[in-house]
């Protein structure tokens, strides 16, 4: 095969050498515009895992790379005079020049032709080749040339950064954060050879401009950074080797590149394939150190698929694109979280330094609490101890000194620490999320609810939230919904509350709401959101609307008199909730129901005081909030559930949600329960694990109010990571609690925590469960990491 790689970075060189090594008959050239051994940049990092892949692909170059690597395990975070260090991260640093030199020399050794100082104008120059690789980097000319095929999407990010070097040798991957009158700057620094470290300085564009860096010459801006980071540089200079970049142009903005397709055929079907590789195909933010890894792994994969293809190049290219685009997407997702974290450092600097560092370490959401524990158990235990002490528990040191809780010798995971709002303390951070059961007659909760909520209260959660309970008969979603408009309903609720208090340590919350335009529908198992066959009641909402176009009944806009009546209903329900003995109240302002219909511009087209600006749209929900707060006991908290994102163009955005939270906070709300969607059928949510947690994170850390995270939080590890990083104060778990009322007890046992109170009647099950889990863990350790179930399945050939 005749192969040409346009661009002699890591991708082009590595692919060339792997193909030549695979079959010396291949005729391979790498065409590079720079001179030999001439490149800019400092070090790059790899994880230990990447090294394993290189070893398997080409042992001689891997050996040289390994030899040149500087290995370190620790990450150190410097913030406000604190230094927080954690270990076990396993990174290697190598100079970019050194890496390229190794690859160039190895290419020459195996017989790849290296053509330097040749700036390729068009891939069409190589139409006589069998395969052209577009490995021409971030600003790929080839990608632009065939943009119609590749369909690149380039998202230029908000921060400015400069890639510098220094002679200060860091013994850990160091993140240093410095405040200026204009905002925060951060440095990412790591050693990559015997004499130098990489030192990347980064800050949001507006901070950069306000600091005057947009007008400074290169030397001036380096002097600015030296002064700013003098503490960590310890007298060492900052160095630039980007001689071709002048003035402020050395400060770049990171472009996130995604391409819909990776293969173009010159001259149409059957023509020479031009294949994207490395940064030309995709980029991953430097803060997760994966750009070079991705480039090298692209090369490995394409060489592998061609080697296995028995001459079918088209199939090989399809397989390459399919496999690599998925792998790249995973890294890009993690990189996006990491990029956003560094773009919003100002959000996190308010956290205590210990939590700030933890938040940084887990920013990509790929490294969870348990991953961190595997890396550095003592760091995690000390941190858990710190969280426990902040939530009012004695630390391990105090425990060891015999002060209290003598049974708890190890640290307590964040999920199991208490949380206090006003006069109410939840024993842990798990909340059974409100879940409509549609199983009432005349709005009166019965035995079904006693068993349903009672079982979940006994299942270990800190609090159980009753389903949306409606403030009047015409406030119901379905005829099966519970209510709180009569004393009969109040007393029926009291029976449940009393049971929970008598038989568990859980608190119980009441969620009150009004269905608005989403009311008067059938129970879901008879047709979700479908209007009743008969007996429909009139609907009100902020503006006239039909939730399901052409199907739902039309609602009419509320008049002032309607508003007064509904506010009075909310107040009555609140009084009854207090009389029933509930510990906590939640106001339902989410999911397109009545109060939510005022907040979202998608459902509020009013032209009076209650429509238009966000201020106006919040006016009625805040009136209701003020009215219920006035009658709800002062020592008990109120949370407000909102849809923090409508997932529809023109609807509520997370930016709005922060503002909404600020207003409810000012009105006296204690927590914001951060749900999303269900406001419009046009919604396009992006689901994934913990997908709504970023809203809880933003609201907590920007609006400064406690939050409840909810949505696809399904294991203790998720909860521990969320609470420990300060992304939320509580985690509401819904569907997993339908599958298992004792979700908290099981999850605690799974992570090996035995100091959890079970209902006394169930204690024998606790011991058995813990024994079985321990045995399973031991068998997994003996069976090469397979669980007992997996081993059994293997044995059965399943
Ligand atoms: C500040 C910063 C820090 C980074 N840190 C890391 C890190 O720690 N770890 C990591 O893995 N990655 C890191 N990266 C990313 C990494 O540098 C790239 O992802 C990696 O180099 C991609 O390899 P590549 O071969 O695809 O592209 P490149 O390395 O960009 O190589 C492309 C080559 O093509 C040549 N070229 C371009 N156009 C033409 C043309 N028309 N004709 C001929 N030649 C051409 C260029 O001169 C260049 O040599 C960092 C990037 C930046 C900006
Ligand atoms: C059957 C069911 C009923 C629900 N009813 C309510 C409700 O009454 N009030 C409410 O705010 N959310 C309700 N939700 C939403 C959940 O509280 C929760 O936000 C959502 O299910 C996401 O959490 P999960 O991924 O843990 O299930 C309901 C969800 C389910 C599955």
mmCIF file of C-alpha atoms and ligand atoms in Angstrom, residues 5-13 31-34 38-40 43-46 92 96 99-100 115 118-122 134-142 161-164 173 190 198 200 252 254 277-296 298, ligand 1:
data_model
loop_
_atom_site.group_PDB
_atom_site.id
_atom_site.type_symbol
_atom_site.label_atom_id
_atom_site.label_comp_id
_atom_site.label_asym_id
_atom_site.label_seq_id
_atom_site.Cartn_x
_atom_site.Cartn_y
_atom_site.Cartn_z
ATOM 1 C CA UNK A 5 0.457 10.957 6.441
ATOM 2 C CA UNK A 6 -0.052 14.703 6.217
ATOM 3 C CA UNK A 7 1.394 16.065 9.455
ATOM 4 C CA UNK A 8 4.206 14.571 11.507
ATOM 5 C CA UNK A 9 2.788 14.894 15.020
ATOM 6 C CA UNK A 10 2.281 11.896 17.290
ATOM 7 C CA UNK A 11 -0.674 10.587 15.227
ATOM 8 C CA UNK A 12 0.989 10.644 11.798
ATOM 9 C CA UNK A 13 4.355 9.346 12.960
ATOM 10 C CA UNK A 31 4.947 14.963 5.243
ATOM 11 C CA UNK A 32 5.600 17.657 7.822
ATOM 12 C CA UNK A 33 5.771 21.396 7.336
ATOM 13 C CA UNK A 34 8.294 21.954 10.155
ATOM 14 C CA UNK A 38 11.627 21.314 15.352
ATOM 15 C CA UNK A 39 8.460 21.725 17.332
ATOM 16 C CA UNK A 40 7.121 23.944 20.005
ATOM 17 C CA UNK A 43 5.639 18.279 28.113
ATOM 18 C CA UNK A 44 2.590 16.104 27.657
ATOM 19 C CA UNK A 45 1.198 13.596 30.126
ATOM 20 C CA UNK A 46 -0.093 10.061 29.820
ATOM 21 C CA UNK A 92 3.900 10.090 33.225
ATOM 22 C CA UNK A 96 6.716 16.744 23.329
ATOM 23 C CA UNK A 99 8.385 12.046 22.138
ATOM 24 C CA UNK A 100 8.492 13.243 18.528
ATOM 25 C CA UNK A 115 9.578 14.602 4.365
ATOM 26 C CA UNK A 118 6.702 20.718 3.118
ATOM 27 C CA UNK A 119 3.494 22.579 3.738
ATOM 28 C CA UNK A 120 0.734 20.482 2.160
ATOM 29 C CA UNK A 121 -1.844 22.700 0.469
ATOM 30 C CA UNK A 122 -4.351 19.999 -0.438
ATOM 31 C CA UNK A 134 -5.011 13.731 7.698
ATOM 32 C CA UNK A 135 -2.918 13.975 10.867
ATOM 33 C CA UNK A 136 -2.398 17.701 10.512
ATOM 34 C CA UNK A 137 -3.525 18.684 13.992
ATOM 35 C CA UNK A 138 -6.012 20.963 15.633
ATOM 36 C CA UNK A 139 -6.394 23.474 12.803
ATOM 37 C CA UNK A 140 -6.363 20.762 10.151
ATOM 38 C CA UNK A 141 -6.367 22.235 6.666
ATOM 39 C CA UNK A 142 -7.480 18.888 5.239
ATOM 40 C CA UNK A 161 -4.433 29.712 28.140
ATOM 41 C CA UNK A 162 -0.739 29.789 27.396
ATOM 42 C CA UNK A 163 1.566 26.782 27.256
ATOM 43 C CA UNK A 164 4.799 27.702 29.063
ATOM 44 C CA UNK A 173 0.973 17.295 39.236
ATOM 45 C CA UNK A 190 4.044 19.001 35.936
ATOM 46 C CA UNK A 198 5.232 22.286 31.809
ATOM 47 C CA UNK A 200 0.048 26.127 31.611
ATOM 48 C CA UNK A 252 -5.227 30.694 22.866
ATOM 49 C CA UNK A 254 -9.304 25.787 23.298
ATOM 50 C CA UNK A 277 -6.642 11.072 12.859
ATOM 51 C CA UNK A 278 -5.652 12.682 16.163
ATOM 52 C CA UNK A 279 -6.422 16.349 16.827
ATOM 53 C CA UNK A 280 -7.627 16.765 13.235
ATOM 54 C CA UNK A 281 -10.544 14.447 14.077
ATOM 55 C CA UNK A 282 -11.216 15.444 17.677
ATOM 56 C CA UNK A 283 -9.827 17.311 20.617
ATOM 57 C CA UNK A 284 -10.033 16.732 24.345
ATOM 58 C CA UNK A 285 -9.249 19.580 26.710
ATOM 59 C CA UNK A 286 -5.655 19.564 27.955
ATOM 60 C CA UNK A 287 -6.819 19.464 31.574
ATOM 61 C CA UNK A 288 -7.509 15.741 31.270
ATOM 62 C CA UNK A 289 -4.249 15.137 29.422
ATOM 63 C CA UNK A 290 -5.656 12.895 26.739
ATOM 64 C CA UNK A 291 -4.898 14.570 23.394
ATOM 65 C CA UNK A 292 -1.703 12.675 22.671
ATOM 66 C CA UNK A 293 -3.129 9.457 24.079
ATOM 67 C CA UNK A 294 -6.130 9.724 21.740
ATOM 68 C CA UNK A 295 -3.885 10.466 18.772
ATOM 69 C CA UNK A 296 -1.696 7.427 19.474
ATOM 70 C CA UNK A 298 -6.307 6.257 16.867
HETATM 71 C C1 LIG B 1 -1.451 23.552 26.106
HETATM 72 C C2 LIG B 1 -1.601 22.147 25.641
HETATM 73 C C3 LIG B 1 -1.265 21.154 26.509
HETATM 74 C C4 LIG B 1 -1.415 19.842 26.125
HETATM 75 N N1 LIG B 1 -1.105 18.892 27.029
HETATM 76 C C5 LIG B 1 -1.269 17.637 26.698
HETATM 77 C C6 LIG B 1 -0.996 16.611 27.621
HETATM 78 O O1 LIG B 1 -0.602 16.846 28.730
HETATM 79 N N2 LIG B 1 -1.203 15.332 27.254
HETATM 80 C C7 LIG B 1 -1.661 15.027 26.024
HETATM 81 O O2 LIG B 1 -1.816 13.866 25.749
HETATM 82 N N3 LIG B 1 -1.915 15.977 25.120
HETATM 83 C C8 LIG B 1 -1.746 17.263 25.431
HETATM 84 N N4 LIG B 1 -2.021 18.227 24.510
HETATM 85 C C9 LIG B 1 -2.595 17.861 23.218
HETATM 86 C C10 LIG B 1 -1.582 17.313 22.273
HETATM 87 O O3 LIG B 1 -0.547 18.215 22.058
HETATM 88 C C11 LIG B 1 -2.278 16.939 20.961
HETATM 89 O O4 LIG B 1 -3.510 16.337 21.244
HETATM 90 C C12 LIG B 1 -1.453 15.960 20.186
HETATM 91 O O5 LIG B 1 -0.247 16.537 19.856
HETATM 92 C C13 LIG B 1 -2.220 15.563 18.926
HETATM 93 O O6 LIG B 1 -1.390 14.921 18.029
HETATM 94 P P1 LIG B 1 -1.607 15.064 16.471
HETATM 95 O O7 LIG B 1 -0.540 14.260 15.844
HETATM 96 O O8 LIG B 1 -2.991 14.747 16.131
HETATM 97 O O9 LIG B 1 -1.449 16.608 16.155
HETATM 98 P P2 LIG B 1 -0.204 17.574 16.324
HETATM 99 O O10 LIG B 1 0.669 17.147 17.426
HETATM 100 O O11 LIG B 1 -0.733 18.946 16.372
HETATM 101 O O12 LIG B 1 0.596 17.377 14.980
HETATM 102 C C14 LIG B 1 0.154 17.886 13.749
HETATM 103 C C15 LIG B 1 1.363 18.110 12.886
HETATM 104 O O13 LIG B 1 0.921 18.417 11.590
HETATM 105 C C16 LIG B 1 1.742 19.441 11.065
HETATM 106 N N5 LIG B 1 0.975 20.117 10.017
HETATM 107 C C17 LIG B 1 -0.147 20.844 10.170
HETATM 108 N N6 LIG B 1 -0.599 21.276 8.988
HETATM 109 C C18 LIG B 1 0.264 20.811 8.062
HETATM 110 C C19 LIG B 1 0.325 20.933 6.668
HETATM 111 N N7 LIG B 1 -0.585 21.592 5.987
HETATM 112 N N8 LIG B 1 1.344 20.342 6.029
HETATM 113 C C20 LIG B 1 2.276 19.645 6.701
HETATM 114 N N9 LIG B 1 2.260 19.503 8.030
HETATM 115 C C21 LIG B 1 1.264 20.070 8.696
HETATM 116 C C22 LIG B 1 2.084 20.298 12.250
HETATM 117 O O14 LIG B 1 3.253 21.064 12.043
HETATM 118 C C23 LIG B 1 2.247 19.255 13.323
HETATM 119 O O15 LIG B 1 3.565 18.839 13.452
HETATM 120 C C24 LIG B 1 -1.878 19.536 24.840
HETATM 121 C C25 LIG B 1 -2.194 20.541 23.944
HETATM 122 C C26 LIG B 1 -2.073 21.844 24.334
HETATM 123 C C27 LIG B 1 -2.441 22.910 23.361
#
